Coordinates of C-alpha atoms and ligand atoms in Angstrom, one line a residue:
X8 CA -53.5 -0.6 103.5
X9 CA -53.6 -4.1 101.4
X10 CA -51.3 -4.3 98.1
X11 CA -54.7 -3.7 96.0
X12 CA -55.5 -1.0 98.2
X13 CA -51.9 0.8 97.4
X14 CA -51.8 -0.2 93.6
X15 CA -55.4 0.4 92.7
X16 CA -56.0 3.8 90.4
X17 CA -51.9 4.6 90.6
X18 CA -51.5 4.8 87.2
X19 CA -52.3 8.5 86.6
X20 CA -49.9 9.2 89.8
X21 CA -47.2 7.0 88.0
X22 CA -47.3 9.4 85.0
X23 CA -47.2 12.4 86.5
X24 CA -44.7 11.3 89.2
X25 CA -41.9 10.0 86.2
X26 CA -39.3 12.2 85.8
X27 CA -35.8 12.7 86.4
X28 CA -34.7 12.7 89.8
X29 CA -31.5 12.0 92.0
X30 CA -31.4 8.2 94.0
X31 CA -30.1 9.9 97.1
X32 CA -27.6 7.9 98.2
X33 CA -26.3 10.2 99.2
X34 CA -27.3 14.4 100.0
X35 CA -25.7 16.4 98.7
X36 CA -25.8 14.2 95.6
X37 CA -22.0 13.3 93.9
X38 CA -22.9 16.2 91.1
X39 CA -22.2 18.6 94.2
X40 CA -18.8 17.1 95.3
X41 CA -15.9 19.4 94.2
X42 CA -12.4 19.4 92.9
X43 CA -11.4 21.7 96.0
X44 CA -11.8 18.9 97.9
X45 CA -8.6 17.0 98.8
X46 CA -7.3 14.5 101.3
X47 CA -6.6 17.6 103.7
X48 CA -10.3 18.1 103.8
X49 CA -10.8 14.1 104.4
X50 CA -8.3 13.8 107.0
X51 CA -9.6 17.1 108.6
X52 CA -13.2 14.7 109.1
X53 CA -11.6 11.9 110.1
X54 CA -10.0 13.5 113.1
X55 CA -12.7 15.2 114.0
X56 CA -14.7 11.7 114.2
X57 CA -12.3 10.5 116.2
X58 CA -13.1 13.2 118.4
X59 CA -16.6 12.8 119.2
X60 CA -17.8 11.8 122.5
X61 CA -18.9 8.7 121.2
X62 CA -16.8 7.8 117.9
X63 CA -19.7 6.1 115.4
X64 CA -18.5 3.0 114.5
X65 CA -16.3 1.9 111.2
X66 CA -17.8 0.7 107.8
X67 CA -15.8 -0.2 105.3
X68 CA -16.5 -0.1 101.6
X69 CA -13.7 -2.2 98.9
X70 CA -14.8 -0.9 95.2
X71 CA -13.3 -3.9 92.5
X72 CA -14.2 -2.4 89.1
X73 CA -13.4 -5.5 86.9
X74 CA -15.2 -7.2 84.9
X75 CA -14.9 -10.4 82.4
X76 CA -17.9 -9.0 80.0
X77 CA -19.9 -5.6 79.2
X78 CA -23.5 -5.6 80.4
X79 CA -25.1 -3.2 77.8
X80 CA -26.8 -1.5 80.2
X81 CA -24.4 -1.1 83.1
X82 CA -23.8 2.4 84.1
X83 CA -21.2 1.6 86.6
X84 CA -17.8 2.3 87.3
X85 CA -16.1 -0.8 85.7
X86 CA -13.0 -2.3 83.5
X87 CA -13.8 -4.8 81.3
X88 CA -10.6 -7.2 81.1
X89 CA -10.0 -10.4 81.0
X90 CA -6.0 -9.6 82.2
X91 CA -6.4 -11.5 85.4
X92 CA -3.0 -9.1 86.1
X93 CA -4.6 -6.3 86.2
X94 CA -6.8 -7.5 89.0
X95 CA -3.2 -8.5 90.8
X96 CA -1.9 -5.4 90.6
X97 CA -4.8 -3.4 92.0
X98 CA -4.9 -5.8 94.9
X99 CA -1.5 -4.3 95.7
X100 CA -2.7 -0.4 95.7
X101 CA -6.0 -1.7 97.8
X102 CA -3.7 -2.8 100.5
X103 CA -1.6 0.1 100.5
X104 CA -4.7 2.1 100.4
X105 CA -6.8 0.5 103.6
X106 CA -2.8 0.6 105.2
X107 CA -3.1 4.5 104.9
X108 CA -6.8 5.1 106.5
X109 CA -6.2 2.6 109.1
X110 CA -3.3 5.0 110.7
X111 CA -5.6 8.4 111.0
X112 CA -8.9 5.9 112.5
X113 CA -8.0 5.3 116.6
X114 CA -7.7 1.8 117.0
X115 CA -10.3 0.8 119.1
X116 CA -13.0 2.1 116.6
X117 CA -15.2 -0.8 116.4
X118 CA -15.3 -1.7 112.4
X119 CA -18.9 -3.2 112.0
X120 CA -19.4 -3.9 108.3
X121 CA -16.9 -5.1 105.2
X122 CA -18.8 -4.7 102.0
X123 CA -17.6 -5.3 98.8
X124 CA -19.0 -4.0 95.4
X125 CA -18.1 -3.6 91.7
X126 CA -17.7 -4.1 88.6
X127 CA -17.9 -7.3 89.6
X128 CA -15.9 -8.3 93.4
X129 CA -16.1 -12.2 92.3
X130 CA -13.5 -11.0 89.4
X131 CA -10.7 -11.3 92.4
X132 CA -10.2 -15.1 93.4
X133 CA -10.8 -16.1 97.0
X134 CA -7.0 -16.0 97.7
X135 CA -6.9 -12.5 96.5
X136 CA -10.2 -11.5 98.5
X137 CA -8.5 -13.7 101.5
X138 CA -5.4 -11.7 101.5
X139 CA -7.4 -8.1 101.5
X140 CA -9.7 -9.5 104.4
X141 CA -6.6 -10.3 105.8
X142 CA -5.1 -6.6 106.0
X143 CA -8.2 -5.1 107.2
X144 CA -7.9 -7.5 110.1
X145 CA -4.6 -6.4 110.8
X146 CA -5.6 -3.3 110.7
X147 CA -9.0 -2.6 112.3
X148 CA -10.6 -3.9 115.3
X149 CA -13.6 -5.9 115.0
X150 CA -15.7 -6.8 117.2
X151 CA -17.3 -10.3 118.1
X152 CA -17.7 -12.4 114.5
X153 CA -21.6 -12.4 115.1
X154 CA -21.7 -8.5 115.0
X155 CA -20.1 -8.2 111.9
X156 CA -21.5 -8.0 108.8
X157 CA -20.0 -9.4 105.4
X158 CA -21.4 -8.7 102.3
X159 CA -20.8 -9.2 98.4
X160 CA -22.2 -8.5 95.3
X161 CA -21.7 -11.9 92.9
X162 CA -21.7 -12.1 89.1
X163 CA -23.3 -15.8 89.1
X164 CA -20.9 -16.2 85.7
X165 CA -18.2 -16.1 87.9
X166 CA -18.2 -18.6 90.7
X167 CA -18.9 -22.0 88.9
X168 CA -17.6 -25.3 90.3
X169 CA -15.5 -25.0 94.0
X170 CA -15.3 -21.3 93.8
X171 CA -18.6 -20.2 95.3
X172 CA -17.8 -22.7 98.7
X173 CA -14.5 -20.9 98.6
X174 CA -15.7 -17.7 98.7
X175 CA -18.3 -19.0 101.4
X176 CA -15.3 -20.1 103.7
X177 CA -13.8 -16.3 103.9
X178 CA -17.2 -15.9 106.4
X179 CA -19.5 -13.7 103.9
X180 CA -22.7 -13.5 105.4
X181 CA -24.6 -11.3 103.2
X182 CA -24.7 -11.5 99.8
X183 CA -26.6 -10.1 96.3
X184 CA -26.5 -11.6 92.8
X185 CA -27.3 -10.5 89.9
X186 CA -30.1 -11.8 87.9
X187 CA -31.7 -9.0 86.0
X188 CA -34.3 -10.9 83.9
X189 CA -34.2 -14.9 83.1
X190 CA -35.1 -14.5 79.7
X191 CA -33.0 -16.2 77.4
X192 CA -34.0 -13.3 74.8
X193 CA -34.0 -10.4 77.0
X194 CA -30.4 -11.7 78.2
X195 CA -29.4 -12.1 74.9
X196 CA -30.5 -8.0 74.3
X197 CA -28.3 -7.0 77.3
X198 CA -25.1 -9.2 76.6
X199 CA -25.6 -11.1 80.1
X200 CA -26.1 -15.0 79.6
X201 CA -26.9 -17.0 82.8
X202 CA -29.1 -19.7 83.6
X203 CA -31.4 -20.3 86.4
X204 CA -30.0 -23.6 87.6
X205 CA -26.3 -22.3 88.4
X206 CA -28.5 -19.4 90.1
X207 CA -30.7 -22.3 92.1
X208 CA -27.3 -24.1 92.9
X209 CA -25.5 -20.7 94.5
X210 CA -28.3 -20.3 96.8
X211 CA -28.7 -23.5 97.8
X212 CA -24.9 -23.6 99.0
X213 CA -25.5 -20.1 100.6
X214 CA -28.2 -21.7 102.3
X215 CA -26.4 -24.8 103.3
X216 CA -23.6 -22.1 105.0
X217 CA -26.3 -20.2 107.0
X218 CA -25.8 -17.1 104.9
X219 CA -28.3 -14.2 107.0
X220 CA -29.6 -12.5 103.8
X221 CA -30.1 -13.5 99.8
X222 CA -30.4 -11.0 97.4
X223 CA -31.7 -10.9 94.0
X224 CA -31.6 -8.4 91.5
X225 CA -33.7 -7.7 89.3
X226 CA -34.1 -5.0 86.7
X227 CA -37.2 -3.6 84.6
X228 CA -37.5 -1.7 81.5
X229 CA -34.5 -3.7 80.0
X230 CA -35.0 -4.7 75.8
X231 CA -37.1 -7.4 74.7
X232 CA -38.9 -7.4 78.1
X233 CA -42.9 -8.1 77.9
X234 CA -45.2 -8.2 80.2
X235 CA -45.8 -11.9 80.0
X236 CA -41.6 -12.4 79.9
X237 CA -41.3 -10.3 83.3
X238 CA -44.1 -12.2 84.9
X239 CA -42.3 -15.3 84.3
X240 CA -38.9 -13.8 85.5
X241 CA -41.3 -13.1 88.6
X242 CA -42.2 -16.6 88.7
X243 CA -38.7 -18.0 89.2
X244 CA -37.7 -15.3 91.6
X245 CA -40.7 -16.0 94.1
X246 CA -40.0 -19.4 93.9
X247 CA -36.3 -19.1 94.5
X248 CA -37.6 -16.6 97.3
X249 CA -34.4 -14.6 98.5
X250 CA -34.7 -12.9 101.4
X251 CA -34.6 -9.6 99.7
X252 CA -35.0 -8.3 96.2
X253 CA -33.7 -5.3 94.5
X254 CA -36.2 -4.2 91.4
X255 CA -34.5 -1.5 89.8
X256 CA -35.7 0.4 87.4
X257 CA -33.8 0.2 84.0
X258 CA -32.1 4.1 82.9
X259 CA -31.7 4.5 79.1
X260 CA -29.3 7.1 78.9
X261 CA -26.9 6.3 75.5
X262 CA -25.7 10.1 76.0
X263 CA -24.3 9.4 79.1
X264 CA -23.3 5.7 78.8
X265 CA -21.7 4.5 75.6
X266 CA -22.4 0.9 75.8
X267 CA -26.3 1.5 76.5
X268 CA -25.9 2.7 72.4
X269 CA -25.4 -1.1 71.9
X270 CA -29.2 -1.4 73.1
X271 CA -31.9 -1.0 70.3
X272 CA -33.9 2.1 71.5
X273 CA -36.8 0.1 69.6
X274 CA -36.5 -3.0 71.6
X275 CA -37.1 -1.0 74.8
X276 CA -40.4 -1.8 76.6
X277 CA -42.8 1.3 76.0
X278 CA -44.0 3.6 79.0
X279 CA -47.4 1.9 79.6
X280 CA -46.0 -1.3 79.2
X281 CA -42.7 -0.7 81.4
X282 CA -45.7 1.1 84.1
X283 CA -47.4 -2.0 83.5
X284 CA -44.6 -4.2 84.1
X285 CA -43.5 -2.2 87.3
X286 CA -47.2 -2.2 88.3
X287 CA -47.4 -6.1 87.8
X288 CA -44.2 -6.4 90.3
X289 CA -45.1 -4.6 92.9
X290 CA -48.4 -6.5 93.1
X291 CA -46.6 -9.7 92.7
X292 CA -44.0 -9.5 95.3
X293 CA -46.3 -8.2 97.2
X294 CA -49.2 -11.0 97.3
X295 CA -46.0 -13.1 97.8
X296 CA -45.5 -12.2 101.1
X297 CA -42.3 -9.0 100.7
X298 CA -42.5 -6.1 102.3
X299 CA -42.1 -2.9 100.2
X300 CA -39.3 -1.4 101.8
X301 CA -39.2 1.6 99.5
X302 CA -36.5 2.5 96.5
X303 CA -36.3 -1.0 95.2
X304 CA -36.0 -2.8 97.9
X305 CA -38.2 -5.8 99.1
X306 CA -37.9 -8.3 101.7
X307 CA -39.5 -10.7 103.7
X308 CA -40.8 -9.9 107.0
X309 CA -38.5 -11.9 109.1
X310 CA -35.8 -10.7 107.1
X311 CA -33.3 -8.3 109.2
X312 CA -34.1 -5.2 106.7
X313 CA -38.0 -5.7 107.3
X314 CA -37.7 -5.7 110.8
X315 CA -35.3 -2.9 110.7
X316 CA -37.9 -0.8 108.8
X317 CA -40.5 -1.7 111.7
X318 CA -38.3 -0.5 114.6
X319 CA -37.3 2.3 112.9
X320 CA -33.2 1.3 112.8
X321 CA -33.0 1.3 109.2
X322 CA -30.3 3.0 107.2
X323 CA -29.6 4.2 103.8
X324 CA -25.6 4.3 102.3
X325 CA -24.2 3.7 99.0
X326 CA -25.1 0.1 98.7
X327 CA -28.5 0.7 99.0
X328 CA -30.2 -0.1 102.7
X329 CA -28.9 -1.3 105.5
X330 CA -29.6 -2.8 109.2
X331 CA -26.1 -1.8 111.2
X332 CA -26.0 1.2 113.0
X333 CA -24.8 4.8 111.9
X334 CA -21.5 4.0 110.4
X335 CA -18.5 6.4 109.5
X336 CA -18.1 4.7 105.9
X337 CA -14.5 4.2 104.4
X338 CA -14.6 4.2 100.5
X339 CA -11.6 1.9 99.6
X340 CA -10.6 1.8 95.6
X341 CA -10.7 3.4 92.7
X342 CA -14.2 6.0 92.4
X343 CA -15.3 4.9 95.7
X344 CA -16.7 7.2 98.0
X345 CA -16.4 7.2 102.0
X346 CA -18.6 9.1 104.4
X347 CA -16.8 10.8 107.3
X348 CA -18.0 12.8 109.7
X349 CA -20.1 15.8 108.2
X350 CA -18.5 14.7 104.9
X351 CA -18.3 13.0 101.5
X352 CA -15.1 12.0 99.6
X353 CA -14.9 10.4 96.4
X354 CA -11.3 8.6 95.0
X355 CA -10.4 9.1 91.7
X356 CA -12.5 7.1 89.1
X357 CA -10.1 6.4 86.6
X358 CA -7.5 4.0 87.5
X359 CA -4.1 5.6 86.6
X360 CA -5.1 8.6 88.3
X361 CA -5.8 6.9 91.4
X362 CA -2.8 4.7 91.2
X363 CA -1.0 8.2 90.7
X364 CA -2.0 9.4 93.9
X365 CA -1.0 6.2 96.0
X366 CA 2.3 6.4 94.0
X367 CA 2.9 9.8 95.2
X368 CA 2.1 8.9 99.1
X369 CA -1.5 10.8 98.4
X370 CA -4.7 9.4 99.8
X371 CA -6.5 8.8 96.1
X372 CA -9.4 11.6 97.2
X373 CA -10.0 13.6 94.0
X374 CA -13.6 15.8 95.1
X375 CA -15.8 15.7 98.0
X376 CA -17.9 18.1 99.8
X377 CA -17.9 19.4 103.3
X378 CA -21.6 19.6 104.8
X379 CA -22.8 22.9 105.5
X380 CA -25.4 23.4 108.1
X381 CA -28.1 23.5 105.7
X382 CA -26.9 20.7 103.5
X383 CA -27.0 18.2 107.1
X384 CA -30.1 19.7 108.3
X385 CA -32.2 18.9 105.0
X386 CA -30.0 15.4 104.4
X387 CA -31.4 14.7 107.9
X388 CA -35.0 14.8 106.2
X389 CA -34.1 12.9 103.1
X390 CA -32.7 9.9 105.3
X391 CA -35.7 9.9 107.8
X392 CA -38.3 9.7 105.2
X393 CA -36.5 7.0 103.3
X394 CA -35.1 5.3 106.2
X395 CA -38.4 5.5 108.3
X396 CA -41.2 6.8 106.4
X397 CA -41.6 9.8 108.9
X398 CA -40.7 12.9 110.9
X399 CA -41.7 13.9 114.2
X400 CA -41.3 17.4 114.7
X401 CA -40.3 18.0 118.2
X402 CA -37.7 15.0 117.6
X403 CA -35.6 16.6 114.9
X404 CA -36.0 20.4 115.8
X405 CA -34.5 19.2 119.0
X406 CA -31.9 16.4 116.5
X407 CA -31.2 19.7 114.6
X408 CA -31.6 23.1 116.8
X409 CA -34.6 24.2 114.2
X410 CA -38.3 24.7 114.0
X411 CA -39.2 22.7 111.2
X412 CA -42.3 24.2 109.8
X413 CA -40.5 27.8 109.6
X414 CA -37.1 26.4 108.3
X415 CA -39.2 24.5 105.6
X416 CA -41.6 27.1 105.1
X417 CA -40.9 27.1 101.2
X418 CA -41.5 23.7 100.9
X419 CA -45.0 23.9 102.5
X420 CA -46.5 24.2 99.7
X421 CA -44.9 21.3 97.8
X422 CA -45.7 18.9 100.6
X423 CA -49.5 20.1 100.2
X424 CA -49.5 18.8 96.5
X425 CA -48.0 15.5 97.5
X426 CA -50.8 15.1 100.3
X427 CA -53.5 15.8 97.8
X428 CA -52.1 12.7 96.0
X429 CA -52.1 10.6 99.2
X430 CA -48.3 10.3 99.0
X431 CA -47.8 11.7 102.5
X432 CA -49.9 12.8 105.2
X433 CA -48.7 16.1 107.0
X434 CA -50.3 17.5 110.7
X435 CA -48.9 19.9 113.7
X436 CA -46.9 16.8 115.0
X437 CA -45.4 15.0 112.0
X438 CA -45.1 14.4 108.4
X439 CA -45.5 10.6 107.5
X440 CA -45.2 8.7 104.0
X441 CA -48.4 6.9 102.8
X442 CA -48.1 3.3 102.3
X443 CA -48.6 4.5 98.5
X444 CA -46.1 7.2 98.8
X445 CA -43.2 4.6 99.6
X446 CA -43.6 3.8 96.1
X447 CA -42.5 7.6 95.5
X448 CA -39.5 7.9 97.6
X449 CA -37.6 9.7 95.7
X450 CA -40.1 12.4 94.3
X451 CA -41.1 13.6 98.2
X452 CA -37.4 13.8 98.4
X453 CA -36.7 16.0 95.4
X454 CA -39.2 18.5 97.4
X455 CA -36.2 19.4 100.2
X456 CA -33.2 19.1 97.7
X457 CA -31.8 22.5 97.5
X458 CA -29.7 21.7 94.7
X459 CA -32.5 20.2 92.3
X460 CA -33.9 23.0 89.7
X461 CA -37.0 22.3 87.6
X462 CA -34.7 22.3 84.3
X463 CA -33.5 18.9 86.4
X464 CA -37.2 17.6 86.6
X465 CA -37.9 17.0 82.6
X466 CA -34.3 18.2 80.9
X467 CA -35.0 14.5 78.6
X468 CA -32.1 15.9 76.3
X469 CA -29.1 15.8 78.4
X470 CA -30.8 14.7 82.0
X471 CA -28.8 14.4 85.4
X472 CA -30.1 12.3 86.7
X473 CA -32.1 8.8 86.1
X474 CA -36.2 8.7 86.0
X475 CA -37.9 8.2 89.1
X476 CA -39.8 5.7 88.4
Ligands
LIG504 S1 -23.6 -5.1 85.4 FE1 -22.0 -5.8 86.7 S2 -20.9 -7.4 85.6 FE2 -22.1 -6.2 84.1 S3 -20.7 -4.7 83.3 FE3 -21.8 -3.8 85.0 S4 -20.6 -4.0 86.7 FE4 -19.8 -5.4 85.2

């Protein structure tokens, strides 16, 4: 199906698909983890994924919540400082921290992936990012440099002059910066100032170093944004062309995140003209050659996640998509969350607590959630159908030890609706995501989430969860 062919007479879908929904990083989503969950519970996984025939391999996650300024709209875990001490003294909990899940892992655990996310990672200086590569190579077992895969998350505002090649010569070979709109007035609305050319220059050095994969972010729905101002932020990014973009969709939620009450509610886009904008991107990227990956994500064909999608390898964690294999995911700093076996664990969000624990000798776990059978069998169905766009029957009853039809008989009915709307196509064999229903990801989703009541779907008072679209 061409881009016009997927876009053309969505609009009445796009309204009556927005509502409030959960981004499913994760299932069950982190609403679900509990306080009963402690580091008995975590080590209790680890061992047993030590134990499996064949151990999956190591992932690990480094969480650095500082930051120099406050985006208005940022609901993520973050400090904003600008006591460069602070950032010292974490460093020294981080290492004690990845020192600590290193001795329950079995050594010859092939780690696969190093990814590090904030706040804002480029906070830390290349020597203080050097020395916490350095422990995790002490510590873990990699395997040849060419199979392992280095990512961060960069605050362009942050690695001016020699400090980007710096950060280039610790081997990062993935890495995502944040744009959100070039427009000097919408930037100006949000509290994030940045101009193109230090964005131009920062890609051209990761360029010059053979980084595998660019990323740009993007974000829609933001103050002051306009058609006509998005379609030139769209301009400059296809013209930069990364080799991925992340278009995310802009959640106004002041109840839930005091600094998004420093954002004029009047200055926000309306719906149509937010639809319009979203509408207007898709086609964009589109006609420019990206591949809709689904929830956000876009990337050129040759790019490792397009291909990925094709061949049916991709996977979904809590940095979005990804190309390496099944991972056991190690959470490392304050709120972050590994993935262990049949579990999730999340470490203590605020910093003194999670200092507390480390003081005490305590892995910093603070609520988790142990997968029951039910919880993995409809997570399996979630990650297929964002991960591959499908699910052959006779491939996960066998995966799963269930007959899918009967187990999902419930849901029958609300996989009928989403057919009517062309969002998936469902027969005796499989159920398969339309080429338009990619753009609905998370709404076929919501249809196997146990967990998700309809108060969830349009509570606009004290929602959940973010909208959907
Ligand atoms: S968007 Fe990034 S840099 Fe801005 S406040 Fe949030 S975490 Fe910090």
């Amino acid at each position: 199906m061409s881009a016009n062919q997927v876009l053309d007479g969505l609009e009445p879908l796009l309204k009556k698909y927005d509502v409030y929904g959960p981004r499913y990083t994760s299932y069950p989503t982190a609403l679900q983890f509990s306080d009963a969950f402690d580091q008995d519970d975590y080590l209790t996984h680890v061992v047993a994924s030590n134990d499996l025939p064949v151990p999956k391999p190591l992932s690990v996650y480094i969480h650095i919540p500082f930051c120099k300024s406050l985006c208005y709209y940022c609901g993520c875990n973050k400090i904003v400082t600008h006591k460069t001490e602070a950032a010292a003294n974490y460093l020294e909990y981080l290492v004690r921290e990845i020192d600590m899940h290193s001795q329950y892992y079995d050594g010859d655990r092939l780690l696969q992936q190093i990814h590090f996310g904030g706040g804002t990672p480029t906070y830390l200086n290349a020597r203080q990012l050097r020395e916490i590569l350095e422990v995790i190579a002490q510590r873990f077992h990699f395997g040849l440099p060419d199979s392992l895969e280095m990512g961060i998350e960069i605050d362009p505002r942050t690695v001016q002059g020699n400090a980007f090649d710096e950060l280039m010569d610790l081997g990062f070979n993935r890495i995502s910066i944040g744009i959100q709109d070039f427009d000097p007035d919408v930037q100006k609305a949000i509290n994030r100032i940045q101009d193109t050319e230090s964005i131009r220059q920062i890609m051209a050095q990761a360029r010059a170093r053979q980084v595998k994969s660019i990323s740009l972010d993007i974000i829609y729905g933001l103050p002051r944004q306009t058609r006509q101002s998005f379609n030139e932020t769209l301009d400059k990014v296809i013209e930069l062309r990364p080799d991925r973009i992340a278009l995310y969709n802009y959640a106004h939620m002041p109840q839930r995140i005091p600094s998004q009450r420093l954002i004029q509610s009047s200055e926000l886009p309306g719906a149509e003209e937010k639809m319009a904008i979203f509408l207007d991107s898709v086609h964009r990227l589109t006609e420019a050659g990206y591949l809709y990956i689904g929830m956000d994500h876009f990337a050129l064909p040759e790019d490792s996640l397009a291909l990925a999608m094709n061949n049916g390898s991709l996977q979904r964690n809590f940095q979005g998509y990804s190309t390496n294999a099944d991972c056991d995911v190690i959470g490392v700093g304050v709120s972050a969350i590994s993935r262990v076996n049949d579990s999730y664990s999340q470490n203590a969000t605020r910093l003194s607590e999670y200092r507390g624990y480390l003081d005490q000798g305590q892995f910093p776990v603070s609520k988790g959630v142990s997968l029951s059978r039910d919880d993995a069998i409809r997570g399996g169905v979630i990650h297929e159908l964002m991960c591959s766009g499908q699910i052959q029957f006779s491939e996960f009853n066998a995966r799963h030890d269930v007959f899918f039809q009967r187990y999902f008989k419930d849901e029958m009915a609300g996989i009928a609706k989403l057919a009517e709307d062309g969002l998936v196509a469902c027969d005796e064999a499989s159920l398969r995501v339309t080429d338009r229903g990619r753009l609905f990801l998370r709404n076929i989703a919501m249809t196997f989430d146990a967990y998700f009541t309809q108060s969830d779907l349009q509570n606009s008072a004290q929602p959940r969860y973010s909208k959907t679209l």
